[in-house]
């Protein structure tokens, strides 16, 4: 089952995890309004590292902060996944043709997609059976230049609006911090890990505390079919992802566990 | 590469997302102390729905609240994933032989694993290259009876301590709310979705707000090889999961996206 845009101007839902004022979101929205009707439903603050989290302990408010032709903007006191859920279930008059999340300030390649609110939102779009794309630029700075990233984002968005995506799949697109970009590669998620995860300090009351930090390590540096490799060579990486977490190959091996 | 317990008494790291006082955690720990040295590093409060979220905006504190032979307990002001990271990187003297997360009060079958803090912690264990298991009982109540769930949890834990798990894989185990349990099935993640996701209300100041709620719908009710089916028949479901989110079948289809 392919899910495609309906006839006419597509309805595009946009969110992110850096909050409604982030430069990556603004750059993305400016481009998308040339392609369709855009509704932004994004967090009112930064929700980095929120993964696929949902808000269960307080209610959500959605405030419309802008409305003009082809662009409506809401801010929500919730996570990126909350934003997608609330948009599709409550705020939008019809199901969107596409969910685009980003452009994130910072990488979501390899295993980082598991921690990423940007990719959480794209995954939630797929769970809602809407073609969905997560976009990230490998530059954490607030003033990052998204101009080249937007050119590639547009090419991917146009393809997905045209072709749809199979149900259960979504795209994780990362853009390296090089200029000019060399092109785009369709690749798999590299196997990696985070190391040196914490800084340990002592507070004024003598108690030890820990700040999360860390450094990414590519565990398969010799593989040339991964997102990490493509990015290292100056290419945009596109990883098709799936909602099914099952390790299908392991099922027959674990049959002896049955009782 | 299989990752196995070292010789001697295994070191077992336990966490959850319902917080350190939850009945499911206590029942699990009581059982695990018969199998190894147990260190609990768990949230100081409920972190349900936190998925694979990490804390980036405030530092973490770990408070040792209990220490006796074969059992040490810490509480942390962070998410389940924070707890696993902090334990493995800072609090434990050696890498654990096993991470067990749960027993969650409520289901984490099918796509619910994407929202689950319990499974986030198990996934983080796998990312840290430790064999890891997420355990859940399909009973949300605070007073849920975990006695039969613990019997099956023990069987799975013993198998994993004996055999290890392939790198990159972790287990999602759900226990139905029936007695007696019929057995255990090794199955795949069912395709499902959440519907009717919000309750809409008006606050005393006239503003609309939304509470997240919803009802799970199995999108493949006729399939007999899924976790949802096994649970509906009174069996414990065991789904082997993988850290690799790549939709490998889609890569060749998307090669035309390359630039």
Short mmCIF file of C-alpha atoms in Angstrom, two decimals:
data_model
loop_
_atom_site.label_atom_id
_atom_site.label_comp_id
_atom_site.label_asym_id
_atom_site.label_seq_id
_atom_site.Cartn_x
_atom_site.Cartn_y
_atom_site.Cartn_z
CA UNK A 1 0.00 0.00 0.00
CA UNK A 2 1.53 3.29 -1.11
CA UNK A 3 0.28 6.44 0.56
CA UNK A 4 0.20 9.39 -1.84
CA UNK A 5 -0.76 13.01 -1.83
CA UNK A 6 -4.34 13.73 -2.83
CA UNK A 7 -5.06 15.74 -5.95
CA UNK A 8 -4.46 19.47 -5.78
CA UNK A 9 -2.18 21.30 -3.40
CA UNK A 10 -0.76 18.93 -0.83
CA UNK A 11 -1.28 19.55 2.90
CA UNK A 12 2.09 19.38 4.66
CA UNK A 13 2.41 19.10 8.44
CA UNK A 14 5.69 20.44 9.81
CA UNK A 15 7.17 19.98 13.26
CA UNK A 16 10.59 19.79 14.91
CA UNK A 17 12.24 19.30 18.29
CA UNK A 18 14.21 22.56 18.53
CA UNK A 19 11.07 24.60 19.05
CA UNK A 20 9.00 26.89 16.92
CA UNK A 21 11.61 29.65 16.59
CA UNK A 22 14.50 27.48 15.38
CA UNK A 23 16.24 28.55 12.18
CA UNK A 24 16.02 25.06 10.73
CA UNK A 25 12.24 25.10 10.99
CA UNK A 26 11.95 28.56 9.46
CA UNK A 27 14.18 27.65 6.51
CA UNK A 28 12.19 24.45 5.93
CA UNK A 29 8.81 26.19 6.10
CA UNK A 30 9.87 28.91 3.65
CA UNK A 31 10.71 26.21 1.11
CA UNK A 32 7.63 24.04 1.76
CA UNK A 33 5.14 26.88 1.27
CA UNK A 34 6.23 26.82 -2.41
CA UNK A 35 5.05 23.20 -2.62
CA UNK A 36 1.83 23.07 -0.65
CA UNK A 37 -0.38 24.29 2.18
CA UNK A 38 1.74 24.17 5.31
CA UNK A 39 0.57 23.76 8.88
CA UNK A 40 3.27 24.00 11.52
CA UNK A 41 2.51 22.37 14.87
CA UNK A 42 5.72 22.58 16.85
CA UNK A 43 6.90 22.65 20.47
CA UNK A 44 6.94 26.02 22.23
CA UNK A 45 10.49 25.26 23.42
CA UNK A 46 13.39 22.92 22.71
CA UNK A 47 12.59 19.23 23.15
CA UNK A 48 15.94 17.80 22.08
CA UNK A 49 16.59 14.23 23.12
CA UNK A 50 12.90 13.54 23.68
CA UNK A 51 12.83 10.58 21.30
CA UNK A 52 9.31 9.19 20.85
CA UNK A 53 8.13 10.54 24.24
CA UNK A 54 4.50 11.50 24.80
CA UNK A 55 3.07 13.73 27.52
CA UNK A 56 0.88 11.83 29.96
CA UNK A 57 1.12 13.95 33.11
CA UNK A 58 -0.27 17.29 31.98
CA UNK A 59 -2.77 18.45 29.35
CA UNK A 60 -1.72 19.99 26.06
CA UNK A 61 -2.56 23.48 24.81
CA UNK A 62 -2.26 24.47 21.15
CA UNK A 63 -1.99 28.20 20.46
CA UNK A 64 -2.40 29.50 16.92
CA UNK A 65 0.34 32.08 16.51
CA UNK A 66 0.09 32.80 12.78
CA UNK A 67 -2.44 32.34 10.00
CA UNK A 68 -2.04 33.47 6.43
CA UNK A 69 -2.62 31.98 3.00
CA UNK A 70 -0.88 28.58 2.73
CA UNK A 71 0.62 28.82 6.23
CA UNK A 72 -0.85 28.25 9.69
CA UNK A 73 1.37 27.97 12.77
CA UNK A 74 0.54 26.49 16.19
CA UNK A 75 2.77 26.15 19.21
CA UNK A 76 2.18 23.34 21.69
CA UNK A 77 3.43 22.72 25.24
CA UNK A 78 4.42 19.18 24.36
CA UNK A 79 6.91 16.91 22.67
CA UNK A 80 7.38 16.53 18.90
CA UNK A 81 5.32 13.31 18.99
CA UNK A 82 2.55 15.11 20.91
CA UNK A 83 2.56 17.77 18.17
CA UNK A 84 2.06 15.21 15.40
CA UNK A 85 -0.67 13.38 17.33
CA UNK A 86 -2.50 16.57 18.23
CA UNK A 87 -2.25 17.94 14.68
CA UNK A 88 -3.55 14.82 12.98
CA UNK A 89 -6.24 14.00 15.55
CA UNK A 90 -7.47 17.48 16.49
CA UNK A 91 -6.06 20.49 14.71
CA UNK A 92 -6.05 19.56 11.02
CA UNK A 93 -9.29 19.40 9.07
CA UNK A 94 -8.01 16.53 6.96
CA UNK A 95 -5.19 14.03 7.11
CA UNK A 96 -1.95 15.61 5.86
CA UNK A 97 -0.28 14.31 2.70
CA UNK A 98 3.14 14.54 4.30
CA UNK A 99 4.80 15.05 7.67
CA UNK A 100 8.18 16.78 7.64
CA UNK A 101 10.17 17.12 10.87
CA UNK A 102 13.17 19.41 11.17
CA UNK A 103 15.44 20.67 9.94
CA UNK A 104 17.17 19.61 13.14
CA UNK A 105 20.19 21.50 14.40
CA UNK A 106 22.55 18.53 14.77
CA UNK A 107 23.00 14.98 13.49
CA UNK A 108 20.44 12.20 13.75
CA UNK A 109 22.41 9.62 11.82
CA UNK A 110 23.15 6.05 12.91
CA UNK A 111 21.74 5.14 16.33
CA UNK A 112 21.07 8.79 17.19
CA UNK A 113 17.65 8.39 15.64
CA UNK A 114 16.65 6.45 18.77
CA UNK A 115 17.21 9.54 20.96
CA UNK A 116 15.92 12.09 18.48
CA UNK A 117 12.69 14.02 18.89
CA UNK A 118 12.95 14.99 15.21
CA UNK A 119 12.83 11.34 14.20
CA UNK A 120 10.24 10.58 16.88
CA UNK A 121 7.90 12.97 15.07
CA UNK A 122 8.64 11.39 11.68
CA UNK A 123 8.02 7.93 13.17
CA UNK A 124 4.73 9.15 14.62
CA UNK A 125 3.73 10.41 11.19
CA UNK A 126 4.36 6.93 9.82
CA UNK A 127 2.37 5.41 12.71
CA UNK A 128 -0.47 7.68 11.62
CA UNK A 129 -0.07 6.28 8.11
CA UNK A 130 1.21 9.50 6.57
CA UNK A 131 4.43 9.57 4.49
CA UNK A 132 7.01 11.14 6.80
CA UNK A 133 10.52 12.56 6.63
CA UNK A 134 12.96 13.58 9.36
CA UNK A 135 15.61 16.11 8.30
CA UNK A 136 18.80 17.04 10.16
CA UNK A 137 21.88 19.17 9.50
CA UNK A 138 25.20 18.21 11.11
CA UNK A 139 25.64 21.66 12.65
CA UNK A 140 24.45 22.20 16.21
CA UNK A 141 24.87 25.97 16.20
CA UNK A 142 21.91 28.28 16.50
CA UNK A 143 23.13 30.26 13.45
CA UNK A 144 23.63 27.20 11.20
CA UNK A 145 23.28 27.87 7.46
CA UNK A 146 20.44 25.74 6.10
CA UNK A 147 20.51 27.04 2.52
CA UNK A 148 22.08 23.95 0.90
CA UNK A 149 20.20 21.55 3.18
CA UNK A 150 16.94 23.09 2.02
CA UNK A 151 17.80 22.41 -1.64
CA UNK A 152 18.17 18.69 -0.91
CA UNK A 153 15.19 18.66 1.44
CA UNK A 154 13.10 19.99 -1.43
CA UNK A 155 14.27 17.27 -3.82
CA UNK A 156 13.36 14.56 -1.29
CA UNK A 157 10.00 16.14 -0.43
CA UNK A 158 9.08 16.43 -4.11
CA UNK A 159 9.92 12.76 -4.67
CA UNK A 160 7.86 11.63 -1.69
CA UNK A 161 4.89 13.82 -2.64
CA UNK A 162 5.07 12.27 -6.10
CA UNK A 163 5.71 8.62 -5.17
CA UNK A 164 4.46 8.24 -1.62
CA UNK A 165 6.13 5.80 0.76
CA UNK A 166 5.17 2.24 1.65
CA UNK A 167 3.05 2.00 4.81
CA UNK A 168 5.26 1.49 7.87
CA UNK A 169 8.27 3.28 6.39
CA UNK A 170 9.69 6.76 6.96
CA UNK A 171 12.88 8.55 5.91
CA UNK A 172 15.83 9.72 8.00
CA UNK A 173 17.74 12.36 6.01
CA UNK A 174 20.99 13.87 7.32
CA UNK A 175 22.99 16.65 5.66
CA UNK A 176 26.74 16.99 6.28
CA UNK A 177 28.32 20.30 7.18
CA UNK A 178 30.24 20.75 3.90
CA UNK A 179 29.81 23.04 0.93
CA UNK A 180 29.14 22.28 -1.79
CA UNK A 181 27.28 19.05 -1.05
CA UNK A 182 28.41 16.17 -3.28
CA UNK A 183 24.99 14.55 -3.78
CA UNK A 184 22.63 12.16 -1.98
CA UNK A 185 23.08 8.48 -1.13
CA UNK A 186 20.40 5.97 -0.10
CA UNK A 187 22.08 3.97 2.65
CA UNK A 188 21.54 1.93 5.80
CA UNK A 189 21.84 2.97 9.46
CA UNK A 190 25.43 2.52 10.65
CA UNK A 191 26.05 0.54 13.80
CA UNK A 192 27.50 2.91 16.38
CA UNK A 193 27.65 3.81 20.04
CA UNK A 194 28.10 6.79 22.33
CA UNK A 195 31.16 6.82 24.59
CA UNK A 196 32.36 9.02 27.48
CA UNK A 197 28.77 9.79 28.25
CA UNK A 198 28.99 11.98 31.36
CA UNK A 199 30.84 14.87 32.96
CA UNK A 200 31.01 14.40 36.75
CA UNK A 201 31.00 17.48 39.00
CA UNK A 202 30.32 18.46 42.59
CA UNK A 203 27.63 20.98 43.48
CA UNK A 204 28.00 23.72 46.18
CA UNK A 205 26.43 21.32 48.71
CA UNK A 206 29.03 18.64 48.04
CA UNK A 207 26.81 16.33 46.06
CA UNK A 208 28.02 14.63 42.87
CA UNK A 209 26.06 15.37 39.74
CA UNK A 210 26.35 14.28 36.13
CA UNK A 211 25.82 16.10 32.85
CA UNK A 212 25.02 13.98 29.85
CA UNK A 213 27.56 14.52 27.07
CA UNK A 214 29.49 12.01 24.98
CA UNK A 215 31.06 11.33 21.64
CA UNK A 216 29.74 9.16 18.83
CA UNK A 217 31.80 6.21 17.64
CA UNK A 218 31.12 4.46 14.33
CA UNK A 219 31.44 0.72 15.01
CA UNK A 220 31.79 -0.18 11.34
CA UNK A 221 34.17 2.44 9.94
CA UNK A 222 35.09 0.27 6.94
CA UNK A 223 31.52 -0.17 5.64
CA UNK A 224 30.72 2.01 2.62
CA UNK A 225 26.95 1.47 2.52
CA UNK A 226 26.11 3.36 5.74
CA UNK A 227 24.85 6.83 6.56
CA UNK A 228 28.05 7.58 8.47
CA UNK A 229 30.17 6.79 5.44
CA UNK A 230 28.02 8.84 3.05
CA UNK A 231 28.14 11.82 5.41
CA UNK A 232 31.92 11.51 5.83
CA UNK A 233 32.27 11.70 2.04
CA UNK A 234 30.19 14.89 1.78
CA UNK A 235 26.92 13.27 0.68
CA UNK A 236 23.46 13.73 2.12
CA UNK A 237 22.40 10.39 3.66
CA UNK A 238 18.87 9.02 3.25
CA UNK A 239 18.02 5.98 5.37
CA UNK A 240 14.61 4.38 4.84
CA UNK A 241 13.41 3.27 8.29
CA UNK A 242 10.68 0.90 9.40
CA UNK A 243 8.23 0.89 12.31
CA UNK A 244 8.71 -2.84 12.78
CA UNK A 245 11.43 -3.36 15.39
CA UNK A 246 11.26 -7.15 15.17
CA UNK A 247 14.56 -8.97 14.66
CA UNK A 248 12.98 -11.45 12.25
CA UNK A 249 16.14 -13.51 11.81
CA UNK A 250 16.27 -14.17 15.53
CA UNK A 251 12.74 -15.60 15.82
CA UNK A 252 13.64 -19.13 14.63
CA UNK A 253 16.76 -19.13 16.82
CA UNK A 254 14.70 -18.31 19.90
CA UNK A 255 11.98 -20.91 19.30
CA UNK A 256 13.63 -23.02 22.02
CA UNK A 257 12.48 -20.34 24.48
CA UNK A 258 8.85 -21.33 23.90
CA UNK A 259 6.96 -22.85 26.81
CA UNK B 1 29.07 -12.04 18.49
CA UNK B 2 27.13 -13.38 21.45
CA UNK B 3 27.34 -11.49 24.71
CA UNK B 4 27.27 -13.79 27.71
CA UNK B 5 27.45 -13.54 31.45
CA UNK B 6 30.93 -13.74 32.90
CA UNK B 7 31.89 -16.61 35.20
CA UNK B 8 30.51 -16.54 38.71
CA UNK B 9 27.45 -14.70 39.96
CA UNK B 10 26.06 -12.47 37.22
CA UNK B 11 25.69 -8.73 37.72
CA UNK B 12 22.17 -7.68 36.81
CA UNK B 13 21.17 -4.05 36.27
CA UNK B 14 17.47 -3.38 36.85
CA UNK B 15 15.47 -0.30 35.94
CA UNK B 16 11.90 0.62 34.99
CA UNK B 17 9.76 3.59 34.01
CA UNK B 18 7.15 3.45 36.78
CA UNK B 19 9.66 4.62 39.38
CA UNK B 20 11.58 2.98 42.15
CA UNK B 21 8.58 2.15 44.35
CA UNK B 22 6.49 0.36 41.71
CA UNK B 23 5.22 -3.10 42.57
CA UNK B 24 6.45 -4.52 39.27
CA UNK B 25 10.01 -3.50 40.05
CA UNK B 26 9.89 -4.91 43.59
CA UNK B 27 8.51 -8.26 42.39
CA UNK B 28 11.19 -8.44 39.69
CA UNK B 29 14.05 -7.59 42.05
CA UNK B 30 12.94 -10.16 44.64
CA UNK B 31 13.19 -12.84 41.95
CA UNK B 32 16.47 -11.61 40.42
CA UNK B 33 18.37 -11.57 43.71
CA UNK B 34 18.06 -15.38 43.62
CA UNK B 35 19.98 -15.37 40.32
CA UNK B 36 22.70 -12.78 40.73
CA UNK B 37 24.01 -9.56 42.22
CA UNK B 38 21.37 -6.94 41.53
CA UNK B 39 21.90 -3.21 41.18
CA UNK B 40 18.72 -1.17 40.74
CA UNK B 41 19.13 2.25 39.12
CA UNK B 42 15.63 3.55 38.57
CA UNK B 43 13.77 6.84 38.24
CA UNK B 44 12.68 8.61 41.42
CA UNK B 45 9.20 9.03 39.91
CA UNK B 46 7.04 7.72 37.09
CA UNK B 47 8.48 8.27 33.60
CA UNK B 48 5.78 6.51 31.61
CA UNK B 49 5.68 7.36 27.93
CA UNK B 50 9.24 8.65 27.95
CA UNK B 51 10.36 6.31 25.19
CA UNK B 52 14.12 6.58 24.55
CA UNK B 53 14.30 10.14 25.93
CA UNK B 54 17.47 11.44 27.56
CA UNK B 55 17.86 14.41 29.88
CA UNK B 56 19.87 17.24 28.33
CA UNK B 57 18.57 20.30 30.19
CA UNK B 58 19.46 19.50 33.80
CA UNK B 59 22.15 17.47 35.56
CA UNK B 60 21.47 14.04 37.03
CA UNK B 61 21.81 13.02 40.66
CA UNK B 62 22.04 9.39 41.78
CA UNK B 63 21.13 8.71 45.41
CA UNK B 64 21.98 5.35 46.96
CA UNK B 65 18.90 4.41 48.97
CA UNK B 66 19.72 0.81 49.91
CA UNK B 67 22.78 -1.40 50.10
CA UNK B 68 22.85 -4.96 51.32
CA UNK B 69 24.39 -8.21 50.18
CA UNK B 70 23.52 -8.87 46.52
CA UNK B 71 21.32 -5.76 46.26
CA UNK B 72 22.16 -2.07 45.81
CA UNK B 73 19.50 0.50 44.94
CA UNK B 74 19.91 3.98 43.47
CA UNK B 75 17.25 6.49 42.54
CA UNK B 76 17.91 9.00 39.77
CA UNK B 77 16.14 12.21 38.73
CA UNK B 78 16.10 11.11 35.10
CA UNK B 79 14.50 8.92 32.47
CA UNK B 80 14.86 5.14 32.20
CA UNK B 81 17.48 5.61 29.46
CA UNK B 82 19.39 8.07 31.67
CA UNK B 83 19.37 5.42 34.41
CA UNK B 84 20.93 2.78 32.15
CA UNK B 85 23.53 5.20 30.79
CA UNK B 86 24.45 6.49 34.24
CA UNK B 87 24.64 2.99 35.71
CA UNK B 88 26.87 1.55 33.00
CA UNK B 89 29.11 4.60 32.59
CA UNK B 90 29.40 5.81 36.19
CA UNK B 91 27.77 3.82 38.97
CA UNK B 92 28.68 0.19 38.26
CA UNK B 93 32.20 -1.06 38.83
CA UNK B 94 31.98 -3.42 35.87
CA UNK B 95 29.75 -3.86 32.86
CA UNK B 96 26.57 -5.73 33.83
CA UNK B 97 25.87 -9.17 32.40
CA UNK B 98 22.22 -8.31 31.88
CA UNK B 99 19.86 -5.34 31.86
CA UNK B 100 16.27 -6.04 32.90
CA UNK B 101 13.66 -3.28 32.67
CA UNK B 102 10.25 -3.58 34.31
CA UNK B 103 8.06 -5.22 35.15
CA UNK B 104 5.98 -2.46 33.58
CA UNK B 105 2.44 -1.82 34.80
CA UNK B 106 0.73 -1.98 31.39
CA UNK B 107 1.26 -3.35 27.89
CA UNK B 108 4.23 -2.59 25.67
CA UNK B 109 3.28 -4.93 22.85
CA UNK B 110 3.06 -4.05 19.15
CA UNK B 111 3.92 -0.42 18.37
CA UNK B 112 3.63 0.59 22.03
CA UNK B 113 7.31 -0.25 22.37
CA UNK B 114 8.05 3.02 20.53
CA UNK B 115 6.45 5.08 23.34
CA UNK B 116 7.66 2.95 26.21
CA UNK B 117 10.28 4.02 28.72
CA UNK B 118 10.56 0.38 29.81
CA UNK B 119 11.61 -0.62 26.31
CA UNK B 120 13.73 2.51 25.93
CA UNK B 121 15.84 1.24 28.83
CA UNK B 122 16.12 -2.23 27.31
CA UNK B 123 17.13 -0.69 23.96
CA UNK B 124 19.75 1.41 25.74
CA UNK B 125 21.14 -1.73 27.35
CA UNK B 126 21.51 -3.23 23.88
CA UNK B 127 23.15 -0.01 22.64
CA UNK B 128 25.63 -0.48 25.49
CA UNK B 129 26.22 -4.01 24.19
CA UNK B 130 24.64 -5.73 27.19
CA UNK B 131 21.94 -8.43 26.72
CA UNK B 132 18.71 -6.70 27.65
CA UNK B 133 15.08 -7.55 28.35
CA UNK B 134 11.99 -5.36 28.72
CA UNK B 135 9.14 -6.92 30.73
CA UNK B 136 5.52 -5.73 30.92
CA UNK B 137 2.26 -6.98 32.42
CA UNK B 138 -1.03 -6.09 30.75
CA UNK B 139 -2.46 -4.64 33.95
CA UNK B 140 -2.14 -0.89 34.53
CA UNK B 141 -3.32 -0.97 38.13
CA UNK B 142 -1.02 -0.05 40.97
CA UNK B 143 -1.99 -3.25 42.82
CA UNK B 144 -1.39 -5.58 39.85
CA UNK B 145 -0.45 -9.18 40.76
CA UNK B 146 2.98 -9.94 39.30
CA UNK B 147 3.37 -13.45 40.75
CA UNK B 148 2.79 -15.39 37.50
CA UNK B 149 4.64 -12.80 35.41
CA UNK B 150 7.69 -13.27 37.62
CA UNK B 151 7.72 -17.02 36.97
CA UNK B 152 7.98 -16.43 33.22
CA UNK B 153 10.38 -13.52 33.66
CA UNK B 154 12.68 -15.89 35.53
CA UNK B 155 12.58 -18.47 32.75
CA UNK B 156 13.51 -15.85 30.14
CA UNK B 157 16.24 -14.31 32.32
CA UNK B 158 17.79 -17.73 32.97
CA UNK B 159 17.85 -18.50 29.24
CA UNK B 160 19.46 -15.16 28.39
CA UNK B 161 22.05 -15.47 31.17
CA UNK B 162 22.89 -18.92 29.79
CA UNK B 163 22.84 -18.17 26.05
CA UNK B 164 23.40 -14.42 25.72
CA UNK B 165 21.83 -12.47 22.88
CA UNK B 166 23.31 -11.42 19.54
CA UNK B 167 24.76 -7.90 19.56
CA UNK B 168 22.14 -5.39 18.49
CA UNK B 169 19.17 -7.43 19.72
CA UNK B 170 16.99 -7.13 22.82
CA UNK B 171 13.78 -8.78 23.99
CA UNK B 172 10.29 -7.32 24.45
CA UNK B 173 8.31 -9.63 26.76
CA UNK B 174 4.63 -9.00 27.54
CA UNK B 175 2.48 -11.00 29.95
CA UNK B 176 -1.30 -11.14 29.50
CA UNK B 177 -3.67 -10.56 32.40
CA UNK B 178 -4.95 -14.14 32.61
CA UNK B 179 -4.43 -16.95 35.09
CA UNK B 180 -3.08 -19.49 34.61
CA UNK B 181 -0.80 -18.42 31.77
CA UNK B 182 -0.86 -20.88 28.86
CA UNK B 183 2.86 -20.67 27.98
CA UNK B 184 5.25 -18.45 26.00
CA UNK B 185 5.40 -17.77 22.26
CA UNK B 186 8.29 -16.23 20.29
CA UNK B 187 6.54 -13.89 17.86
CA UNK B 188 6.86 -10.72 15.82
CA UNK B 189 5.62 -7.19 16.58
CA UNK B 190 2.04 -6.76 15.36
CA UNK B 191 1.22 -3.83 13.13
CA UNK B 192 -1.17 -1.58 15.03
CA UNK B 193 -2.21 1.98 15.70
CA UNK B 194 -3.70 4.17 18.41
CA UNK B 195 -7.07 5.76 17.71
CA UNK B 196 -9.24 8.38 19.46
CA UNK B 197 -6.11 9.86 20.91
CA UNK B 198 -7.39 12.89 22.86
CA UNK B 199 -10.07 14.11 25.24
CA UNK B 200 -10.88 17.77 24.55
CA UNK B 201 -11.94 20.02 27.46
CA UNK B 202 -12.20 23.68 28.37
CA UNK B 203 -10.32 25.14 31.32
CA UNK B 204 -11.76 27.73 33.77
CA UNK B 205 -10.26 30.50 31.61
CA UNK B 206 -12.08 29.28 28.50
CA UNK B 207 -9.08 27.77 26.77
CA UNK B 208 -9.28 24.40 25.04
CA UNK B 209 -6.94 21.72 26.32
CA UNK B 210 -6.28 18.13 25.37
CA UNK B 211 -5.50 15.04 27.42
CA UNK B 212 -3.69 12.24 25.67
CA UNK B 213 -5.68 9.00 25.83
CA UNK B 214 -6.63 6.54 23.09
CA UNK B 215 -7.34 2.94 22.29
CA UNK B 216 -5.07 0.43 20.58
CA UNK B 217 -6.21 -1.19 17.35
CA UNK B 218 -4.55 -4.30 15.94
CA UNK B 219 -4.22 -3.73 12.18
CA UNK B 220 -3.64 -7.41 11.41
CA UNK B 221 -6.21 -9.24 13.59
CA UNK B 222 -6.04 -12.39 11.46
CA UNK B 223 -2.27 -12.93 11.77
CA UNK B 224 -1.33 -15.69 14.23
CA UNK B 225 2.41 -15.04 14.45
CA UNK B 226 2.18 -11.70 16.30
CA UNK B 227 2.53 -10.59 19.91
CA UNK B 228 -1.06 -9.36 19.91
CA UNK B 229 -2.34 -12.78 18.87
CA UNK B 230 -0.23 -14.66 21.42
CA UNK B 231 -1.42 -12.35 24.20
CA UNK B 232 -5.06 -12.70 23.12
CA UNK B 233 -4.69 -16.48 23.45
CA UNK B 234 -3.30 -16.29 26.99
CA UNK B 235 0.38 -16.72 26.11
CA UNK B 236 3.33 -14.60 27.16
CA UNK B 237 4.73 -12.91 24.03
CA UNK B 238 8.46 -12.61 23.41
CA UNK B 239 9.48 -10.38 20.48
CA UNK B 240 13.19 -10.22 19.62
CA UNK B 241 13.88 -6.61 18.59
CA UNK B 242 16.75 -4.99 16.75
CA UNK B 243 18.53 -1.64 17.06
CA UNK B 244 18.74 -1.32 13.30
CA UNK B 245 15.71 0.67 12.12
CA UNK B 246 16.70 0.44 8.45
CA UNK B 247 14.01 -0.74 6.06
CA UNK B 248 16.50 -2.81 4.05
CA UNK B 249 13.98 -3.89 1.43
CA UNK B 250 13.25 -0.29 0.57
CA UNK B 251 16.89 0.68 -0.15
CA UNK B 252 16.98 -0.69 -3.72
CA UNK B 253 13.54 0.83 -4.45
CA UNK B 254 14.75 4.27 -3.39
CA UNK B 255 18.01 4.22 -5.37
CA UNK B 256 16.33 6.52 -7.89
CA UNK B 257 16.39 9.18 -5.17
CA UNK B 258 20.20 9.35 -5.39
CA UNK B 259 21.74 12.56 -6.66
#
